[in-house]
Short mmCIF file of C-alpha atoms in Angstrom, two decimals:
data_model
loop_
_atom_site.label_atom_id
_atom_site.label_comp_id
_atom_site.label_asym_id
_atom_site.label_seq_id
_atom_site.Cartn_x
_atom_site.Cartn_y
_atom_site.Cartn_z
CA MET A 1 -0.02 -0.14 0.01
CA ASN A 2 1.56 3.47 -0.65
CA ARG A 3 1.26 6.17 1.68
CA ILE A 4 1.63 10.11 1.36
CA VAL A 5 2.07 11.95 4.56
CA ARG A 6 2.19 15.93 5.02
CA GLU A 7 2.78 17.46 8.23
CA HIS A 8 2.11 21.30 8.86
CA TYR A 9 -0.23 21.27 5.86
CA PRO A 10 -2.28 24.25 5.55
CA ALA A 11 -6.03 23.40 5.83
CA ALA A 12 -7.06 26.52 3.39
CA ASN A 13 -5.38 23.91 0.66
CA LEU A 14 -7.88 21.10 2.08
CA PRO A 15 -11.24 20.10 -0.01
CA ASP A 16 -14.29 22.37 1.09
CA ASP A 17 -15.85 19.70 3.29
CA LEU A 18 -12.85 19.09 5.13
CA ARG A 19 -11.56 22.76 5.42
CA ASN A 20 -15.16 23.66 6.74
CA GLU A 21 -15.08 20.95 9.35
CA ILE A 22 -11.64 21.85 10.68
CA GLY A 23 -11.20 25.71 9.84
CA ALA A 24 -9.16 27.30 7.01
CA GLU A 25 -6.42 29.17 9.42
CA LYS A 26 -5.43 25.69 11.01
CA ARG A 27 -2.18 23.38 9.78
CA VAL A 28 -2.83 19.66 9.84
CA THR A 29 -1.10 16.54 9.30
CA ILE A 30 -2.74 14.45 6.42
CA THR A 31 -2.09 10.96 5.57
CA ILE A 32 -3.16 9.36 1.88
CA GLU A 33 -3.05 5.85 1.72
CA VAL A 34 -3.68 4.20 -1.69
CA GLU A 35 -5.90 1.03 -1.63
CA SER A 36 -4.81 -2.06 -3.23
CA VAL A 37 -7.09 -3.72 -5.74
CA GLY A 38 -8.91 -6.44 -3.88
CA SER A 39 -9.62 -4.59 -0.47
CA SER A 40 -12.46 -4.93 1.56
CA SER A 41 -15.88 -3.25 0.61
CA GLU A 42 -16.14 -1.53 3.99
CA ALA A 43 -12.52 -0.19 3.26
CA THR A 44 -13.61 1.24 -0.22
CA GLY A 45 -16.66 2.98 1.26
CA SER A 46 -16.80 6.95 1.01
CA ALA A 47 -15.14 8.92 3.65
CA ASP A 48 -18.46 10.06 4.38
CA ASP A 49 -19.90 6.30 5.06
CA TRP A 50 -16.85 5.93 7.36
CA PHE A 51 -17.41 8.71 9.41
CA SER A 52 -21.38 8.18 9.89
CA LYS A 53 -20.57 4.49 10.87
CA TYR A 54 -18.02 5.48 13.37
CA GLU A 55 -19.12 8.77 14.45
CA HIS A 56 -19.16 7.93 18.26
CA ILE A 57 -14.99 7.78 18.26
CA ARG A 58 -15.04 11.10 16.28
CA ARG A 59 -12.68 13.80 18.21
CA ALA A 60 -14.89 16.38 19.94
CA THR A 61 -14.33 20.17 19.10
CA PHE A 62 -13.28 22.44 21.97
CA HIS A 63 -13.60 26.02 21.86
CA SER A 64 -11.87 26.91 24.93
CA LEU A 65 -9.54 25.24 27.56
CA GLU A 66 -12.45 25.11 29.98
CA GLU A 67 -14.58 22.90 27.77
CA VAL A 68 -11.24 20.66 27.22
CA ASN A 69 -10.87 20.40 31.22
CA ASP A 70 -14.80 19.75 31.64
CA HIS A 71 -14.55 17.08 29.00
CA VAL A 72 -11.59 15.24 30.68
CA ARG A 73 -13.39 15.44 33.89
CA SER A 74 -16.33 14.03 32.72
CA LEU A 75 -13.93 11.12 31.15
CA ARG A 76 -12.64 10.72 34.52
CA ASP A 77 -15.77 10.63 36.13
CA GLU A 78 -17.04 7.91 33.46
CA TRP A 79 -13.78 5.95 34.38
CA ASP A 80 -14.05 6.26 38.04
CA HIS A 81 -17.71 4.93 38.09
CA ARG A 82 -16.78 1.87 35.92
CA GLU A 83 -13.99 0.68 37.96
CA ARG A 84 -16.34 0.39 41.32
#
């Protein structure tokens, strides 16, 4: 499988759908992997299909340090309750 990785890539150069979700002013790391012929049908679905299927693992967007701290606290609380 071929792979291309670009670090510190300007988000402004991404396609509209990705740029709108991330914000044009940011820099990102992108990884592109070329799939081999005969890969599974699940791997050949569109990005929209994949993201809708696995939406629950999508990283949350935070607008402030307070939101980040609140999220981390909620995760700690969740794990504290599971360990009991």
